[in-house]
PDB file of C-alpha atoms and ligand atoms in Angstrom:
ATOM      1  CA  MET A   1     -15.381  -8.986 -24.338  1.00 76.00           C
ATOM      2  CA  SER A   2     -16.103 -12.118 -23.935  1.00 79.00           C
ATOM      3  CA  SER A   3     -16.643 -14.419 -21.181  1.00 93.00           C
ATOM      4  CA  LEU A   4     -13.167 -16.118 -19.129  1.00 97.00           C
ATOM      5  CA  LYS A   5     -16.242 -18.727 -18.022  1.00 96.00           C
ATOM      6  CA  GLY A   6     -14.753 -22.135 -17.403  1.00 96.00           C
ATOM      7  CA  THR A   7     -10.745 -21.307 -18.348  1.00 98.00           C
ATOM      8  CA  SER A   8      -8.074 -20.759 -15.505  1.00 98.00           C
ATOM      9  CA  ALA A   9      -5.554 -17.209 -15.055  1.00 98.00           C
ATOM     10  CA  LEU A  10      -2.518 -17.372 -12.927  1.00 99.00           C
ATOM     11  CA  VAL A  11      -0.916 -14.281 -11.665  1.00 99.00           C
ATOM     12  CA  THR A  12       2.161 -13.644 -10.435  1.00 99.00           C
ATOM     13  CA  GLY A  13       3.384 -11.203  -8.462  1.00 98.00           C
ATOM     14  CA  GLY A  14      -1.297 -10.450  -7.819  1.00 98.00           C
ATOM     15  CA  GLY A  15      -0.574  -9.599  -4.110  1.00 98.00           C
ATOM     16  CA  SER A  16      -0.922  -6.080  -4.960  1.00 98.00           C
ATOM     17  CA  GLY A  17      -0.331  -3.622  -7.641  1.00 98.00           C
ATOM     18  CA  ILE A  18      -0.358  -4.106 -11.690  1.00 98.00           C
ATOM     19  CA  GLY A  19      -1.070  -7.694 -10.655  1.00 98.00           C
ATOM     20  CA  LEU A  20      -4.254  -7.369  -7.582  1.00 98.00           C
ATOM     21  CA  GLY A  21      -5.374  -5.065 -10.861  1.00 98.00           C
ATOM     22  CA  CYS A  22      -5.146  -7.986 -13.801  1.00 98.00           C
ATOM     23  CA  ALA A  23      -6.685 -10.336 -11.092  1.00 98.00           C
ATOM     24  CA  ALA A  24      -9.806  -7.926 -10.568  1.00 98.00           C
ATOM     25  CA  ARG A  25      -9.680  -7.696 -14.325  1.00 98.00           C
ATOM     26  CA  LEU A  26     -10.155 -11.943 -15.377  1.00 98.00           C
ATOM     27  CA  LEU A  27     -11.756 -12.126 -12.370  1.00 98.00           C
ATOM     28  CA  ALA A  28     -14.635  -9.556 -13.715  1.00 98.00           C
ATOM     29  CA  ASP A  29     -15.109 -11.760 -16.671  1.00 97.00           C
ATOM     30  CA  GLY A  30     -15.157 -15.020 -15.337  1.00 97.00           C
ATOM     31  CA  ALA A  31     -11.596 -16.570 -14.957  1.00 98.00           C
ATOM     32  CA  ALA A  32     -10.878 -18.468 -12.559  1.00 98.00           C
ATOM     33  CA  VAL A  33      -7.905 -16.608 -10.665  1.00 98.00           C
ATOM     34  CA  THR A  34      -4.426 -18.111  -9.045  1.00 98.00           C
ATOM     35  CA  ILE A  35      -2.696 -15.212  -7.288  1.00 99.00           C
ATOM     36  CA  CYS A  36       1.293 -15.710  -6.005  1.00 99.00           C
ATOM     37  CA  GLY A  37       3.823 -13.710  -4.338  1.00 98.00           C
ATOM     38  CA  ARG A  38       6.176 -14.063  -1.753  1.00 98.00           C
ATOM     39  CA  SER A  39       3.941 -12.962   2.001  1.00 98.00           C
ATOM     40  CA  GLU A  40       0.861 -15.409   2.535  1.00 98.00           C
ATOM     41  CA  ASP A  41      -0.565 -12.628   4.381  1.00 98.00           C
ATOM     42  CA  ARG A  42      -0.427 -10.077   1.584  1.00 98.00           C
ATOM     43  CA  LEU A  43      -1.739 -13.014  -0.860  1.00 98.00           C
ATOM     44  CA  ARG A  44      -4.563 -13.930   1.725  1.00 98.00           C
ATOM     45  CA  GLY A  45      -6.040 -10.640   2.132  1.00 98.00           C
ATOM     46  CA  ALA A  46      -5.821  -9.832  -1.741  1.00 98.00           C
ATOM     47  CA  VAL A  47      -8.252 -13.111  -2.035  1.00 98.00           C
ATOM     48  CA  GLU A  48     -10.425 -11.639   0.279  1.00 98.00           C
ATOM     49  CA  ARG A  49     -10.406  -8.206  -1.700  1.00 97.00           C
ATOM     50  CA  LEU A  50     -11.264  -9.839  -5.296  1.00 98.00           C
ATOM     51  CA  GLY A  51     -13.750 -12.578  -3.707  1.00 94.00           C
ATOM     52  CA  GLY A  52     -14.863 -14.431  -6.136  1.00 91.00           C
ATOM     53  CA  ASP A  53     -13.270 -17.341  -7.775  1.00 94.00           C
ATOM     54  CA  ALA A  54      -9.531 -16.599  -6.469  1.00 98.00           C
ATOM     55  CA  ASP A  55      -7.210 -18.465  -4.602  1.00 98.00           C
ATOM     56  CA  TYR A  56      -3.490 -18.020  -3.817  1.00 98.00           C
ATOM     57  CA  ILE A  57      -0.804 -20.223  -3.730  1.00 98.00           C
ATOM     58  CA  VAL A  58       2.466 -18.767  -2.273  1.00 99.00           C
ATOM     59  CA  ALA A  59       5.134 -19.094  -4.762  1.00 99.00           C
ATOM     60  CA  ASP A  60       8.599 -16.688  -5.245  1.00 99.00           C
ATOM     61  CA  VAL A  61       8.762 -15.924  -9.237  1.00 99.00           C
ATOM     62  CA  THR A  62      12.751 -17.111  -8.524  1.00 98.00           C
ATOM     63  CA  ASP A  63      12.437 -20.443  -7.249  1.00 99.00           C
ATOM     64  CA  GLU A  64      11.972 -23.160 -10.330  1.00 98.00           C
ATOM     65  CA  LYS A  65      10.115 -25.451  -7.663  1.00 98.00           C
ATOM     66  CA  GLN A  66       7.659 -22.839  -6.189  1.00 99.00           C
ATOM     67  CA  VAL A  67       7.385 -21.314  -9.702  1.00 99.00           C
ATOM     68  CA  ALA A  68       5.715 -24.658 -10.992  1.00 98.00           C
ATOM     69  CA  ALA A  69       3.992 -25.717  -8.287  1.00 98.00           C
ATOM     70  CA  ALA A  70       1.861 -22.030  -8.693  1.00 99.00           C
ATOM     71  CA  VAL A  71       1.773 -23.070 -12.102  1.00 98.00           C
ATOM     72  CA  ALA A  72       0.009 -26.531 -11.033  1.00 98.00           C
ATOM     73  CA  ARG A  73      -2.029 -25.065  -9.231  1.00 98.00           C
ATOM     74  CA  ALA A  74      -4.078 -23.362 -11.938  1.00 98.00           C
ATOM     75  CA  ALA A  75      -4.171 -25.092 -14.157  1.00 98.00           C
ATOM     76  CA  GLU A  76      -5.769 -27.662 -11.405  1.00 98.00           C
ATOM     77  CA  ARG A  77      -8.642 -24.628 -11.267  1.00 97.00           C
ATOM     78  CA  GLY A  78     -10.156 -25.388 -14.762  1.00 97.00           C
ATOM     79  CA  THR A  79      -9.101 -25.045 -18.970  1.00 98.00           C
ATOM     80  CA  LEU A  80      -5.400 -22.730 -17.851  1.00 98.00           C
ATOM     81  CA  ARG A  81      -5.680 -20.589 -20.428  1.00 98.00           C
ATOM     82  CA  ALA A  82      -3.397 -16.855 -19.589  1.00 98.00           C
ATOM     83  CA  ILE A  83       0.107 -16.479 -17.583  1.00 98.00           C
ATOM     84  CA  VAL A  84       0.580 -12.736 -16.497  1.00 99.00           C
ATOM     85  CA  ALA A  85       4.232 -12.829 -15.971  1.00 99.00           C
ATOM     86  CA  ASN A  86       3.532  -9.124 -13.481  1.00 98.00           C
ATOM     87  CA  ALA A  87       5.714 -10.427 -10.233  1.00 98.00           C
ATOM     88  CA  GLY A  88       9.086  -7.747 -11.238  1.00 98.00           C
ATOM     89  CA  GLY A  89      10.670  -4.935  -9.197  1.00 97.00           C
ATOM     90  CA  SER A  90      14.167  -3.462  -8.435  1.00 96.00           C
ATOM     91  CA  THR A  91      16.705  -3.498  -5.406  1.00 93.00           C
ATOM     92  CA  SER A  92      19.685  -1.825  -7.531  1.00 89.00           C
ATOM     93  CA  ILE A  93      19.539   1.364  -7.720  1.00 90.00           C
ATOM     94  CA  GLY A  94      23.179   4.529  -8.512  1.00 92.00           C
ATOM     95  CA  PRO A  95      25.385   5.611 -11.441  1.00 95.00           C
ATOM     96  CA  LEU A  96      26.498   2.610 -13.448  1.00 94.00           C
ATOM     97  CA  GLY A  97      29.765   2.777 -11.617  1.00 91.00           C
ATOM     98  CA  SER A  98      29.790   2.828  -8.159  1.00 89.00           C
ATOM     99  CA  LEU A  99      26.813  -0.141  -8.492  1.00 94.00           C
ATOM    100  CA  ASP A 100      25.584  -2.506  -5.702  1.00 95.00           C
ATOM    101  CA  THR A 101      26.805  -5.796  -7.997  1.00 97.00           C
ATOM    102  CA  GLU A 102      24.297  -8.361  -5.430  1.00 97.00           C
ATOM    103  CA  ALA A 103      21.725  -6.024  -6.155  1.00 97.00           C
ATOM    104  CA  TRP A 104      22.259  -6.400 -10.097  1.00 97.00           C
ATOM    105  CA  ARG A 105      22.236 -10.321 -10.133  1.00 98.00           C
ATOM    106  CA  ALA A 106      19.398  -9.923  -7.633  1.00 98.00           C
ATOM    107  CA  THR A 107      17.242  -8.299  -9.443  1.00 98.00           C
ATOM    108  CA  LEU A 108      18.159  -9.557 -13.093  1.00 98.00           C
ATOM    109  CA  GLU A 109      17.222 -12.459 -11.061  1.00 98.00           C
ATOM    110  CA  LEU A 110      13.789 -11.297  -9.966  1.00 98.00           C
ATOM    111  CA  ASN A 111      12.799  -9.602 -13.808  1.00 98.00           C
ATOM    112  CA  ALA A 112      14.385 -11.739 -16.148  1.00 98.00           C
ATOM    113  CA  THR A 113      15.184 -14.940 -14.940  1.00 98.00           C
ATOM    114  CA  GLY A 114      11.796 -15.041 -13.015  1.00 99.00           C
ATOM    115  CA  THR A 115       9.887 -13.910 -16.093  1.00 99.00           C
ATOM    116  CA  MET A 116      11.620 -16.884 -18.060  1.00 99.00           C
ATOM    117  CA  LEU A 117      10.816 -19.676 -15.554  1.00 99.00           C
ATOM    118  CA  THR A 118       6.610 -18.255 -15.744  1.00 99.00           C
ATOM    119  CA  ILE A 119       6.926 -18.363 -19.318  1.00 98.00           C
ATOM    120  CA  LYS A 120       9.066 -22.168 -18.984  1.00 98.00           C
ATOM    121  CA  HIS A 121       6.094 -23.462 -16.624  1.00 98.00           C
ATOM    122  CA  GLY A 122       3.705 -21.411 -18.016  1.00 98.00           C
ATOM    123  CA  ALA A 123       4.124 -21.861 -21.474  1.00 98.00           C
ATOM    124  CA  ARG A 124       4.687 -25.672 -20.528  1.00 98.00           C
ATOM    125  CA  ALA A 125       1.040 -25.512 -18.508  1.00 98.00           C
ATOM    126  CA  LEU A 126      -1.445 -23.493 -21.810  1.00 98.00           C
ATOM    127  CA  VAL A 127       0.382 -26.610 -24.326  1.00 98.00           C
ATOM    128  CA  GLU A 128      -0.690 -29.005 -22.238  1.00 98.00           C
ATOM    129  CA  ALA A 129      -4.255 -27.131 -21.923  1.00 98.00           C
ATOM    130  CA  GLY A 130      -4.405 -26.927 -25.814  1.00 98.00           C
ATOM    131  CA  GLY A 131      -3.277 -23.068 -25.604  1.00 98.00           C
ATOM    132  CA  GLY A 132      -3.444 -19.691 -24.700  1.00 98.00           C
ATOM    133  CA  ALA A 133      -1.466 -16.224 -23.663  1.00 98.00           C
ATOM    134  CA  ILE A 134       1.420 -15.403 -21.915  1.00 99.00           C
ATOM    135  CA  VAL A 135       1.537 -10.918 -20.977  1.00 99.00           C
ATOM    136  CA  ALA A 136       5.097 -10.227 -19.413  1.00 99.00           C
ATOM    137  CA  ILE A 137       4.986  -7.310 -17.317  1.00 99.00           C
ATOM    138  CA  SER A 138       8.015  -4.880 -18.514  1.00 98.00           C
ATOM    139  CA  SER A 139       8.499  -1.376 -17.879  1.00 98.00           C
ATOM    140  CA  ILE A 140       8.834   1.680 -19.943  1.00 98.00           C
ATOM    141  CA  ALA A 141      12.717   1.782 -18.690  1.00 98.00           C
ATOM    142  CA  SER A 142      12.773  -1.030 -21.153  1.00 98.00           C
ATOM    143  CA  SER A 143      12.073   1.278 -24.185  1.00 95.00           C
ATOM    144  CA  ASN A 144      13.609   4.941 -22.404  1.00 98.00           C
ATOM    145  CA  THR A 145      16.583   5.166 -20.764  1.00 97.00           C
ATOM    146  CA  HIS A 146      15.818   5.621 -16.644  1.00 97.00           C
ATOM    147  CA  ARG A 147      19.114   7.065 -15.668  1.00 96.00           C
ATOM    148  CA  TRP A 148      20.812   5.811 -12.396  1.00 96.00           C
ATOM    149  CA  PHE A 149      18.049   2.892 -12.128  1.00 96.00           C
ATOM    150  CA  GLY A 150      21.285   0.562 -12.201  1.00 95.00           C
ATOM    151  CA  ALA A 151      19.060  -2.944 -13.544  1.00 97.00           C
ATOM    152  CA  TYR A 152      15.805  -2.245 -13.931  1.00 98.00           C
ATOM    153  CA  GLY A 153      15.568  -1.340 -17.541  1.00 98.00           C
ATOM    154  CA  VAL A 154      18.559  -4.032 -18.734  1.00 98.00           C
ATOM    155  CA  SER A 155      16.466  -6.215 -16.473  1.00 98.00           C
ATOM    156  CA  LYS A 156      13.772  -5.179 -18.258  1.00 98.00           C
ATOM    157  CA  ALA A 157      15.063  -4.682 -21.200  1.00 98.00           C
ATOM    158  CA  ALA A 158      15.388  -8.689 -21.426  1.00 98.00           C
ATOM    159  CA  VAL A 159      11.869  -9.208 -20.543  1.00 99.00           C
ATOM    160  CA  ASP A 160      11.019  -8.003 -23.737  1.00 99.00           C
ATOM    161  CA  HIS A 161      14.079  -9.987 -25.796  1.00 98.00           C
ATOM    162  CA  LEU A 162      12.462 -12.817 -23.598  1.00 98.00           C
ATOM    163  CA  VAL A 163       8.160 -11.722 -25.252  1.00 99.00           C
ATOM    164  CA  GLN A 164       9.461 -11.957 -29.234  1.00 98.00           C
ATOM    165  CA  LEU A 165      12.100 -15.319 -28.161  1.00 98.00           C
ATOM    166  CA  ALA A 166       9.110 -16.750 -26.749  1.00 98.00           C
ATOM    167  CA  ALA A 167       6.606 -15.761 -29.397  1.00 99.00           C
ATOM    168  CA  ASP A 168       8.114 -17.233 -32.145  1.00 98.00           C
ATOM    169  CA  GLU A 169       8.937 -19.975 -30.008  1.00 98.00           C
ATOM    170  CA  LEU A 170       5.382 -20.905 -28.798  1.00 98.00           C
ATOM    171  CA  GLY A 171       2.873 -19.658 -31.886  1.00 98.00           C
ATOM    172  CA  HIS A 172       3.378 -23.419 -33.555  1.00 98.00           C
ATOM    173  CA  PHE A 173       1.980 -24.748 -30.187  1.00 98.00           C
ATOM    174  CA  GLY A 174      -0.967 -22.343 -30.349  1.00 98.00           C
ATOM    175  CA  VAL A 175       0.666 -20.232 -27.439  1.00 98.00           C
ATOM    176  CA  ARG A 176       0.663 -16.579 -27.788  1.00 99.00           C
ATOM    177  CA  VAL A 177       3.282 -14.377 -25.976  1.00 99.00           C
ATOM    178  CA  ASN A 178       2.660 -10.114 -25.708  1.00 99.00           C
ATOM    179  CA  GLY A 179       4.208  -7.938 -22.996  1.00 99.00           C
ATOM    180  CA  ILE A 180       2.671  -4.815 -21.785  1.00 98.00           C
ATOM    181  CA  ARG A 181       5.612  -1.766 -20.819  1.00 98.00           C
ATOM    182  CA  PRO A 182       3.280   0.808 -18.292  1.00 98.00           C
ATOM    183  CA  GLY A 183       4.847   4.405 -17.627  1.00 98.00           C
ATOM    184  CA  MET A 184       4.239   5.337 -13.953  1.00 98.00           C
ATOM    185  CA  VAL A 185       1.579   3.178 -11.974  1.00 98.00           C
ATOM    186  CA  ARG A 186       0.229   4.066  -8.664  1.00 97.00           C
ATOM    187  CA  THR A 187       1.779   0.878  -6.671  1.00 95.00           C
ATOM    188  CA  GLU A 188       4.270   0.772  -3.172  1.00 92.00           C
ATOM    189  CA  LEU A 189       6.575   0.870  -5.730  1.00 88.00           C
ATOM    190  CA  VAL A 190       6.329   4.349  -6.803  1.00 90.00           C
ATOM    191  CA  ALA A 191       4.832   5.199  -3.103  1.00 88.00           C
ATOM    192  CA  GLY A 192       6.867   9.032  -2.366  1.00 87.00           C
ATOM    193  CA  ILE A 193       6.914  10.039  -5.678  1.00 91.00           C
ATOM    194  CA  ALA A 194       3.489   9.462  -7.803  1.00 90.00           C
ATOM    195  CA  ASP A 195       1.673  12.073  -5.265  1.00 91.00           C
ATOM    196  CA  THR A 196       3.344  14.903  -5.656  1.00 92.00           C
ATOM    197  CA  GLY A 197       6.957  16.968  -5.341  1.00 94.00           C
ATOM    198  CA  PRO A 198       9.653  17.043  -8.572  1.00 95.00           C
ATOM    199  CA  ILE A 199       9.915  14.251 -10.447  1.00 96.00           C
ATOM    200  CA  LEU A 200       6.256  13.292 -10.475  1.00 97.00           C
ATOM    201  CA  GLU A 201       6.245  17.295 -12.397  1.00 97.00           C
ATOM    202  CA  ASP A 202       8.779  15.670 -14.251  1.00 98.00           C
ATOM    203  CA  TYR A 203       6.841  12.531 -15.228  1.00 98.00           C
ATOM    204  CA  LEU A 204       3.854  14.622 -15.854  1.00 98.00           C
ATOM    205  CA  SER A 205       5.667  17.563 -18.157  1.00 98.00           C
ATOM    206  CA  CYS A 206       6.521  13.781 -20.601  1.00 98.00           C
ATOM    207  CA  MET A 207       3.719  12.406 -20.866  1.00 98.00           C
ATOM    208  CA  PRO A 208       0.791  13.473 -23.754  1.00 98.00           C
ATOM    209  CA  LEU A 209      -1.691  12.132 -21.376  1.00 98.00           C
ATOM    210  CA  ALA A 210      -0.445  13.696 -18.219  1.00 98.00           C
ATOM    211  CA  ARG A 211      -1.289  11.372 -15.478  1.00 97.00           C
ATOM    212  CA  VAL A 212      -0.677   8.830 -13.077  1.00 97.00           C
ATOM    213  CA  GLY A 213      -1.785   5.224 -14.775  1.00 98.00           C
ATOM    214  CA  GLU A 214      -3.805   3.180 -12.215  1.00 98.00           C
ATOM    215  CA  PRO A 215      -3.476  -0.320 -12.128  1.00 98.00           C
ATOM    216  CA  GLU A 216      -7.008   0.074 -13.650  1.00 98.00           C
ATOM    217  CA  ASP A 217      -4.820   1.097 -16.728  1.00 98.00           C
ATOM    218  CA  ILE A 218      -2.711  -1.819 -17.143  1.00 98.00           C
ATOM    219  CA  ALA A 219      -5.592  -4.432 -16.602  1.00 99.00           C
ATOM    220  CA  GLU A 220      -7.993  -3.817 -19.449  1.00 98.00           C
ATOM    221  CA  ALA A 221      -4.234  -4.344 -21.937  1.00 98.00           C
ATOM    222  CA  VAL A 222      -3.562  -6.960 -20.153  1.00 98.00           C
ATOM    223  CA  ARG A 223      -7.257  -9.127 -19.889  1.00 98.00           C
ATOM    224  CA  PHE A 224      -7.098  -7.776 -23.870  1.00 98.00           C
ATOM    225  CA  LEU A 225      -3.629  -9.546 -24.866  1.00 98.00           C
ATOM    226  CA  ALA A 226      -5.414 -11.817 -22.230  1.00 98.00           C
ATOM    227  CA  GLY A 227      -8.290 -13.230 -24.282  1.00 97.00           C
ATOM    228  CA  PRO A 228     -10.001 -14.476 -27.374  1.00 96.00           C
ATOM    229  CA  GLU A 229      -9.936 -10.989 -28.533  1.00 97.00           C
ATOM    230  CA  SER A 230      -6.205 -11.236 -29.511  1.00 98.00           C
ATOM    231  CA  SER A 231      -5.578 -13.820 -31.201  1.00 98.00           C
ATOM    232  CA  TRP A 232      -3.235 -12.943 -33.905  1.00 98.00           C
ATOM    233  CA  ILE A 233      -1.388 -11.187 -31.958  1.00 98.00           C
ATOM    234  CA  THR A 234       1.526 -11.890 -30.925  1.00 99.00           C
ATOM    235  CA  GLY A 235       5.658 -10.920 -30.113  1.00 99.00           C
ATOM    236  CA  GLN A 236       4.130  -7.276 -29.103  1.00 98.00           C
ATOM    237  CA  VAL A 237       5.299  -5.252 -26.056  1.00 98.00           C
ATOM    238  CA  ILE A 238       2.659  -2.121 -26.079  1.00 98.00           C
ATOM    239  CA  ASN A 239       3.573   0.800 -23.677  1.00 98.00           C
ATOM    240  CA  VAL A 240       0.610   1.869 -21.325  1.00 98.00           C
ATOM    241  CA  ASP A 241       2.140   4.913 -20.457  1.00 98.00           C
ATOM    242  CA  GLY A 242       0.183   8.006 -21.425  1.00 98.00           C
ATOM    243  CA  GLY A 243       2.393   8.640 -24.627  1.00 98.00           C
ATOM    244  CA  HIS A 244       5.474   8.882 -21.950  1.00 98.00           C
ATOM    245  CA  HIS A 245       7.753   6.556 -24.313  1.00 98.00           C
ATOM    246  CA  LEU A 246       7.026   9.522 -27.204  1.00 98.00           C
ATOM    247  CA  ARG A 247       9.283  11.823 -25.296  1.00 98.00           C
ATOM    248  CA  ARG A 248      12.093  11.510 -22.863  1.00 98.00           C
ATOM    249  CA  GLY A 249      13.166   9.551 -20.165  1.00 98.00           C
ATOM    250  CA  PRO A 250      12.122  10.928 -16.420  1.00 97.00           C
ATOM    251  CA  ASP A 251      14.632  12.792 -14.447  1.00 96.00           C
ATOM    252  CA  TYR A 252      15.227  11.135 -10.641  1.00 94.00           C
ATOM    253  CA  SER A 253      18.004  14.002 -10.621  1.00 93.00           C
ATOM    254  CA  SER A 254      16.974  15.713  -7.245  1.00 93.00           C
ATOM    255  CA  MET A 255      16.321  12.197  -5.200  1.00 91.00           C
ATOM    256  CA  PHE A 256      19.691  11.207  -6.822  1.00 91.00           C
ATOM    257  CA  LYS A 257      21.776  14.097  -5.639  1.00 89.00           C
ATOM    258  CA  ASP A 258      20.607  13.635  -1.662  1.00 87.00           C
ATOM    259  CA  MET A 259      21.589   9.350  -2.065  1.00 89.00           C
ATOM    260  CA  PHE A 260      25.335  10.208  -4.315  1.00 88.00           C
ATOM    261  CA  THR A 261      27.459  12.365  -4.978  1.00 87.00           C
ATOM    262  CA  GLU A 262      27.384  15.458  -8.345  1.00 85.00           C
ATOM    263  CA  GLY A 263      30.882  13.917  -9.576  1.00 85.00           C
ATOM    264  CA  ASP A 264      29.065  10.422  -9.585  1.00 85.00           C
ATOM    265  CA  LEU A 265      26.448  11.419 -11.206  1.00 88.00           C
ATOM    266  CA  PHE A 266      27.075  13.818 -13.466  1.00 86.00           C
ATOM    267  CA  GLY A 267      30.400  14.365 -13.938  1.00 83.00           C
ATOM    268  CA  HIS A 268      31.420  17.207 -11.746  1.00 76.00           C
TER     269      HIS A 268
HETATM  270  P1  NDP B   1       4.139  -3.693  -6.161  1.00 92.24           P
HETATM  271  O1  NDP B   1       5.593  -3.411  -5.571  1.00 92.24           O
HETATM  272  O2  NDP B   1       2.816  -3.325  -5.198  1.00 92.24           O
HETATM  273  O3  NDP B   1       4.052  -5.922  -6.239  1.00 92.24           O
HETATM  274  C1  NDP B   1       5.060  -6.085  -6.296  1.00 92.24           C
HETATM  275  C2  NDP B   1       4.558  -7.869  -6.499  1.00 92.24           C
HETATM  276  O4  NDP B   1       5.234  -8.439  -7.057  1.00 92.24           O
HETATM  277  C3  NDP B   1       4.296  -7.520  -4.771  1.00 92.24           C
HETATM  278  O5  NDP B   1       2.305  -7.946  -5.288  1.00 92.24           O
HETATM  279  C4  NDP B   1       5.207  -8.501  -4.874  1.00 92.24           C
HETATM  280  O6  NDP B   1       4.229  -9.433  -3.306  1.00 92.24           O
HETATM  281  C5  NDP B   1       5.433  -9.483  -5.006  1.00 92.24           C
HETATM  282  N1  NDP B   1       7.317 -10.111  -6.350  1.00 92.24           N
HETATM  283  C6  NDP B   1       7.732  -9.318  -5.781  1.00 92.24           C
HETATM  284  N2  NDP B   1       9.090  -9.565  -5.851  1.00 92.24           N
HETATM  285  C7  NDP B   1       8.234 -11.697  -6.284  1.00 92.24           C
HETATM  286  C8  NDP B   1       9.081 -12.664  -6.363  1.00 92.24           C
HETATM  287  N3  NDP B   1      10.191 -12.946  -6.542  1.00 92.24           N
HETATM  288  N4  NDP B   1       8.104 -13.492  -6.443  1.00 92.24           N
HETATM  289  C9  NDP B   1       6.753 -13.603  -6.304  1.00 92.24           C
HETATM  290  N5  NDP B   1       6.374 -12.309  -6.367  1.00 92.24           N
HETATM  291  C10 NDP B   1       7.420 -11.470  -6.461  1.00 92.24           C
HETATM  292  O7  NDP B   1       4.337  -3.442  -7.407  1.00 92.24           O
HETATM  293  P2  NDP B   1       4.123  -3.265  -8.890  1.00 92.24           P
HETATM  294  O8  NDP B   1       2.824  -3.341  -8.899  1.00 92.24           O
HETATM  295  O9  NDP B   1       3.786  -1.605  -9.458  1.00 92.24           O
HETATM  296  O10 NDP B   1       4.894  -4.165  -9.984  1.00 92.24           O
HETATM  297  C11 NDP B   1       4.109  -4.471 -10.463  1.00 92.24           C
HETATM  298  C12 NDP B   1       5.517  -4.971 -12.195  1.00 92.24           C
HETATM  299  O11 NDP B   1       5.309  -4.227 -12.631  1.00 92.24           O
HETATM  300  C13 NDP B   1       5.995  -4.880 -12.034  1.00 92.24           C
HETATM  301  O12 NDP B   1       7.346  -6.024 -12.758  1.00 92.24           O
HETATM  302  C14 NDP B   1       7.161  -4.338 -11.852  1.00 92.24           C
HETATM  303  O13 NDP B   1       7.897  -3.866 -12.792  1.00 92.24           O
HETATM  304  C15 NDP B   1       6.630  -3.600 -13.352  1.00 92.24           C
HETATM  305  N6  NDP B   1       6.078  -1.639 -13.075  1.00 92.24           N
HETATM  306  C16 NDP B   1       5.302  -0.655 -12.178  1.00 92.24           C
HETATM  307  C17 NDP B   1       5.151   0.182 -12.357  1.00 92.24           C
HETATM  308  C18 NDP B   1       4.937   1.283 -12.432  1.00 92.24           C
HETATM  309  O14 NDP B   1       4.673   2.343 -11.956  1.00 92.24           O
HETATM  310  N7  NDP B   1       3.787   0.794 -10.650  1.00 92.24           N
HETATM  311  C19 NDP B   1       5.668   0.733 -13.846  1.00 92.24           C
HETATM  312  C20 NDP B   1       6.518  -0.466 -14.907  1.00 92.24           C
HETATM  313  C21 NDP B   1       6.873  -1.491 -14.647  1.00 92.24           C
HETATM  314  P3  NDP B   1       5.529  -9.985  -2.269  1.00 92.24           P
HETATM  315  O15 NDP B   1       6.889  -9.198  -1.909  1.00 92.24           O
HETATM  316  O16 NDP B   1       5.029 -10.296  -1.246  1.00 92.24           O
HETATM  317  O17 NDP B   1       6.358 -11.335  -3.277  1.00 92.24           O
END
């Protein structure tokens, strides 16, 4: 792959998990990488681990001014060429009939609005810098239903559509926009599930390539979509999931049975 030397990249949520893996991968090819997140301690520790040309700025992707500041910081550090809209997660779980509406709103705010704000400010800066690439991290919960995941899959479906909309609007300006839908990847988000137990077994039974993903699996795909090697690809959302999307969404009933009544979950 070509060198990214002289270029700059921003990775939101780059202090841990998939974002940290993406930051490391872009750094390895020579980019100056800026990571952002809400916890300064986490970011400081990540920059120490990353070494090289890594830096951080505290920024919450749901706060427009903070997103603009994070993009501006990355743009100061080299020719801005890549934005990885990775920050995301979920506070919303449970059957639709008993969802907590505030948790639903918070998850949409984080995944859908946070990604929109990152694309909004990131795209402006990329256009000013002469063009580049945005890669958004969606989820297999967008392509395959995950029962009782509340707003999560819905908010990631919004990310997928944002990718297409942004790609259509921004191609003219030399900005490509693509997305990745990870399957289960070993990070804090799935701690306790990815190591052992019936949910893990179910995941593996749904994957033609039956293993839990690592952040590096996602980072390789991000690197490709962020760099010049994919210069004629835009508007794509690729599942990086061991083929899980070919089968069905995972079965979380063993976990949710302890949290909700049988009636709420199964209607009996
Ligand atoms: P982690 O929880 O390890 O990392 C999430 C990172 O995002 C943290 O560093 C966190 O830092 C940051 N973050 C959370 N909220 C915000 C916010 N409001 N503003 C800025 N940063 C924020 O999870 P993953 O690495 O697993 O998740 C990364 C992405 O991958 C997410 O979008 C997730 O939905 C997606 N994904 C993950 C899968 C998996 O199996 N792990 C599967 C499918 C998709 P801080 O709390 O300090 O802000």
